[in-house]
Amino acid sequence: MAVLLYYPRVNPPTEILQQALLYWDGIATVVPHDPHDYAAAVQPELTQLRDRGLYTPLFFMRQVMDVLDGPGRREGLNSRVLLEEIQRMAEGPDRPRLPSPPEAYLYRSKFSEWVEAVLRHYGLAEDTPDDRRYAVPKEVQQMVVGVLAREWGTPLSASYVPYTDRSNAYEWALRAPDEQRLPAFRAELGRLLPVPAPGTSTADVLVFRERFKDERQRLMRAMHRLLSDLRRDYEHPAEVIAGLRGEIEAASEDYQAAVSSSRMAWVHRSVTATVALAAAAASVVEPQLSWVLGTVGGYTLNVATREIRPLVDARKKHDFAYLHRVETTFS
């Protein structure tokens, strides 16, 4: 399976942490490189999970670009997106304002010096009494972290799937530095992936994780295969689901039996999977066409085709990214 790369914050919400422990190989977040900043930012629970091999701190150590408009400037994809969006925010009619007191910050040792230099150039960053970080508007924080989510994940050997609970950050992670758009499938999977109710201890989740390891992995293999096959055979989504229906239903039933046998309370939360299609799909998939493709494991799976800005780099390594909407009402 894969590791969830949670962003934009260092410490994921409890519900996302527990979901990662149940359905993936673990969770990762981007952390400050400075040891003192790291110790102050990372919660003790993550440190304990790191000792068990279930949490991976990622350090952003390389420069995204050289200096603004300087010699030898590199034009990487993500850095171009970032520069264009910073310029658009700074020069647009809805320019973000820094409230007092500030609502959002960026750690200096978590990002390259170039990021801070550009934000200061456009007046979107200010000093704080804590010299380890600087204040930025909340919209700027989410945009910067969302765009650079690909920068953090794609050079690494493990399979990291970007995952966020901020809808704005999610949309920024899909942006590319031009107007080209490609079709994509978006599927709501929350019904198939129940999570512990609020108040459940992570220790209890770890016990469940080990006790029902086979059931968990079987369900996630089926879901990963579904999304991967949808990306490959985008012309026949109904046939893809029909071919995997039996496997998904059996895996879901076994997992639901494990859930029912536990002493924990469970809820469903919204999880949207975005599957970026191959370039050739643009000529055969009609934008905005929607299908209701039947019931899988007691859940109606809606697969809708819409145009998005392509995840050019990440698409080579990952089939999808997730959006966890914590504000969605439990169902």
XYZ file of C-alpha atoms in Angstrom:
331
model
C 0.000 0.000 0.000
C 1.063 3.613 0.445
C 1.848 6.179 3.136
C -0.421 9.192 3.585
C 1.415 12.498 3.225
C -0.704 14.833 5.330
C -0.527 18.589 4.752
C -0.587 21.535 5.404
C 0.147 21.181 9.144
C 2.833 19.197 10.966
C 0.399 17.381 13.265
C -2.590 15.712 11.596
C -5.999 15.730 13.285
C -6.681 12.586 15.318
C -9.294 11.276 12.882
C -6.852 11.474 9.958
C -4.040 9.905 11.979
C -6.272 6.980 12.930
C -7.530 6.581 9.378
C -3.952 6.382 8.139
C -3.151 3.698 10.714
C -6.148 1.625 9.607
C -5.962 1.845 5.832
C -2.406 2.717 4.858
C 1.156 1.804 5.790
C 1.412 4.862 8.008
C 1.461 8.628 7.828
C 4.049 11.297 7.001
C 4.134 15.067 7.445
C 6.603 17.754 6.442
C 8.490 19.044 9.474
C 11.009 21.825 10.220
C 14.620 20.833 9.648
C 15.971 22.656 12.684
C 16.075 20.235 15.688
C 14.640 22.784 18.113
C 11.803 23.664 15.732
C 11.158 19.975 15.162
C 10.957 19.229 18.899
C 8.561 22.134 19.429
C 6.333 21.323 16.466
C 5.923 17.523 16.542
C 3.522 16.080 19.110
C 4.717 13.242 21.404
C 2.198 10.813 19.889
C 3.855 11.139 16.486
C 7.261 10.527 18.068
C 5.949 7.292 19.559
C 4.536 6.223 16.201
C 7.860 7.057 14.552
C 9.568 4.611 16.923
C 7.130 1.955 15.672
C 7.780 2.765 12.009
C 4.297 4.211 11.476
C 5.188 7.908 11.205
C 7.716 9.466 8.836
C 8.887 13.071 9.279
C 9.897 14.573 5.941
C 12.461 17.369 5.790
C 12.295 19.872 2.949
C 16.012 20.601 2.504
C 16.492 21.562 -1.137
C 15.929 24.948 -2.700
C 12.863 25.200 -4.912
C 14.503 27.896 -7.011
C 17.514 30.160 -6.706
C 16.833 33.818 -5.914
C 13.968 35.763 -7.398
C 14.918 36.988 -10.906
C 18.545 36.098 -10.189
C 21.107 34.339 -12.384
C 20.923 30.577 -12.706
C 17.231 30.571 -11.834
C 15.648 27.134 -12.133
C 12.202 26.782 -13.699
C 10.844 23.671 -12.015
C 7.152 22.920 -12.451
C 6.080 23.395 -8.858
C 8.191 26.503 -8.308
C 6.624 28.118 -11.391
C 3.157 27.334 -10.086
C 4.091 28.790 -6.715
C 5.543 31.991 -8.191
C 2.532 32.530 -10.464
C 0.062 32.039 -7.635
C 1.950 34.321 -5.244
C 1.960 37.011 -7.931
C -1.741 36.481 -8.631
C -2.623 36.730 -4.944
C -0.495 39.825 -4.382
C -1.738 41.722 -7.441
C -5.360 40.604 -7.503
C -8.412 42.482 -6.220
C -8.795 40.050 -3.305
C -5.237 40.396 -2.029
C -4.946 38.484 1.297
C -4.419 40.603 4.383
C -2.458 39.727 7.487
C -4.808 39.906 10.472
C -3.671 40.962 13.917
C -2.873 38.712 15.636
C -1.682 36.458 12.784
C -3.652 33.295 11.993
C -1.022 31.347 10.069
C 2.747 30.874 10.037
C 5.494 29.203 8.023
C 8.575 27.728 9.714
C 11.807 28.994 8.185
C 13.489 25.588 8.465
C 10.508 23.863 6.843
C 10.749 25.782 3.564
C 13.506 27.052 1.315
C 14.832 30.591 1.688
C 13.458 31.353 -1.758
C 9.872 30.922 -0.566
C 10.320 33.515 2.178
C 12.141 35.887 -0.177
C 9.304 35.834 -2.711
C 6.603 36.277 -0.081
C 8.465 39.241 1.405
C 9.001 40.719 -2.048
C 5.225 40.820 -2.511
C 4.466 41.936 1.043
C 2.800 38.666 2.056
C 5.072 37.783 5.003
C 5.908 39.535 8.265
C 8.288 38.891 11.157
C 7.024 37.570 14.485
C 8.539 37.601 17.974
C 9.450 33.957 17.338
C 12.318 34.192 14.851
C 11.861 30.530 13.866
C 8.785 31.371 11.834
C 7.099 34.235 10.001
C 3.448 35.199 9.705
C 1.486 34.886 6.452
C -2.224 35.127 5.570
C -4.076 31.846 6.006
C -4.836 31.685 2.277
C -1.132 32.039 1.501
C -0.157 29.279 3.933
C -2.602 26.828 2.375
C -1.574 27.756 -1.144
C 2.175 27.405 -0.480
C 1.852 24.064 1.286
C -0.657 22.725 -1.240
C 1.504 23.531 -4.262
C 4.644 22.129 -2.628
C 2.946 18.894 -1.518
C 4.055 17.399 -4.833
C 7.569 18.791 -4.351
C 7.892 16.889 -1.083
C 6.444 13.578 -2.190
C 7.580 12.816 -5.717
C 11.391 12.520 -5.294
C 11.054 9.901 -2.564
C 11.358 6.153 -3.005
C 8.257 5.273 -0.991
C 4.757 5.820 -2.355
C 3.338 8.920 -0.683
C -0.272 9.922 -1.327
C -1.017 13.626 -0.649
C -3.902 13.960 1.825
C -5.452 17.051 3.383
C -8.456 18.268 5.342
C -8.306 21.732 3.750
C -10.273 22.019 0.507
C -8.250 25.048 -0.657
C -4.943 23.266 -0.101
C -6.294 20.260 -2.000
C -7.196 22.363 -5.025
C -3.787 24.075 -4.973
C -2.137 20.642 -5.098
C -3.836 20.021 -8.451
C -2.648 23.211 -10.120
C -0.237 23.409 -13.056
C 1.533 26.494 -14.492
C -0.674 26.855 -17.574
C -4.282 26.621 -18.629
C -4.078 23.044 -19.875
C -6.631 20.789 -18.229
C -7.129 17.051 -18.237
C -10.185 15.015 -17.279
C -10.232 13.115 -14.019
C -12.475 10.802 -12.071
C -13.536 11.777 -8.577
C -15.082 9.057 -6.444
C -16.478 9.294 -2.919
C -15.165 6.335 -0.888
C -16.076 7.230 2.678
C -18.807 4.613 3.040
C -16.306 1.847 2.395
C -13.747 3.121 4.923
C -15.325 3.492 8.388
C -13.244 5.224 11.058
C -13.375 5.185 14.858
C -15.749 7.662 16.463
C -14.334 10.790 18.125
C -12.799 10.018 21.494
C -11.365 6.643 20.480
C -7.791 6.231 21.692
C -5.027 5.663 19.165
C -3.852 2.740 21.319
C -7.177 0.958 20.639
C -6.816 1.683 16.914
C -3.342 0.124 16.911
C -4.718 -3.015 18.570
C -7.418 -3.257 15.902
C -4.854 -2.620 13.170
C -2.790 -5.634 14.196
C -5.685 -7.945 15.032
C -7.418 -7.470 11.676
C -4.396 -6.896 9.473
C -5.520 -9.318 6.759
C -9.022 -7.811 6.482
C -7.656 -4.268 6.306
C -5.116 -5.029 3.624
C -7.589 -6.991 1.534
C -10.023 -4.080 1.486
C -7.371 -1.523 0.584
C -5.883 -3.699 -2.154
C -9.331 -3.865 -3.715
C -9.810 -0.094 -3.477
C -6.363 0.692 -4.893
C -7.009 -1.698 -7.760
C -10.363 -0.049 -8.489
C -8.849 3.422 -8.722
C -5.853 2.240 -10.709
C -8.063 0.391 -13.200
C -10.347 3.419 -13.570
C -7.325 5.487 -14.535
C -6.116 2.948 -17.066
C -9.468 1.919 -18.601
C -11.120 5.320 -18.456
C -13.357 4.644 -21.470
C -15.281 1.891 -19.686
C -15.757 2.827 -16.025
C -18.916 0.767 -15.620
C -17.086 -2.325 -16.850
C -14.201 -1.687 -14.458
C -16.552 -1.564 -11.489
C -18.526 -4.573 -12.697
C -15.316 -6.590 -12.982
C -14.217 -5.726 -9.444
C -17.633 -5.757 -7.781
C -17.296 -9.240 -6.329
C -13.801 -8.607 -4.942
C -14.810 -5.288 -3.372
C -18.031 -6.644 -1.886
C -16.288 -9.654 -0.345
C -13.481 -7.535 1.086
C -15.972 -4.989 2.419
C -18.129 -7.648 4.062
C -15.125 -9.235 5.793
C -13.953 -5.864 7.030
C -17.410 -4.870 8.244
C -17.534 -8.111 10.220
C -14.235 -7.136 11.868
C -15.601 -3.671 12.637
C -18.760 -5.141 14.150
C -16.778 -7.515 16.350
C -14.710 -4.697 17.844
C -15.715 -2.797 20.954
C -15.168 0.570 19.292
C -17.829 2.918 17.935
C -17.460 3.723 14.244
C -18.570 6.517 11.892
C -18.219 7.340 8.201
C -16.368 10.401 6.976
C -16.148 11.801 3.474
C -13.104 10.680 1.471
C -12.872 11.851 -2.139
C -10.384 10.109 -4.425
C -9.186 12.021 -7.484
C -7.882 9.878 -10.340
C -5.956 11.842 -12.978
C -6.459 10.217 -16.378
C -3.984 9.781 -19.200
C -3.660 12.592 -21.745
C -5.397 10.512 -24.410
C -8.563 10.560 -22.317
C -9.183 14.184 -23.230
C -10.407 13.146 -26.662
C -12.773 10.403 -25.524
C -14.249 11.516 -22.194
C -16.870 14.206 -22.333
C -16.323 16.870 -19.624
C -18.961 17.044 -16.887
C -20.402 13.634 -17.831
C -21.536 11.762 -14.720
C -22.410 8.146 -14.101
C -24.110 6.461 -11.203
C -22.504 3.061 -11.476
C -24.392 0.938 -9.025
C -23.907 -0.374 -5.533
C -20.653 -1.769 -4.195
C -20.766 -3.233 -0.714
C -23.994 -1.402 0.118
C -22.655 1.958 -1.024
C -23.586 3.867 -4.163
C -20.413 4.808 -5.982
C -20.681 7.994 -8.009
C -17.925 8.454 -10.562
C -17.995 11.865 -12.205
C -15.708 13.137 -14.937
C -14.604 16.736 -14.634
C -11.677 18.733 -15.898
C -8.841 19.561 -13.514
C -5.399 21.026 -13.850
C -3.099 18.025 -14.165
C -0.850 16.698 -11.432
C 1.997 16.468 -13.923
C 4.766 15.220 -11.620
C 2.734 13.238 -9.129
C 0.725 11.544 -11.860
C 3.818 9.559 -12.822
C 4.040 7.966 -9.389
C 0.570 8.086 -7.817
C -2.856 7.250 -9.156
C -4.805 9.535 -6.866
C -4.858 12.015 -4.030
C -7.339 12.219 -1.175
C -9.450 14.947 0.319
C -10.701 14.403 3.851
C -13.550 16.782 4.639
C -13.754 16.923 8.412
C -16.638 19.366 8.271
C -18.902 16.810 6.559
C -21.740 15.641 8.769
C -21.406 12.080 10.011
C -23.617 9.654 8.121
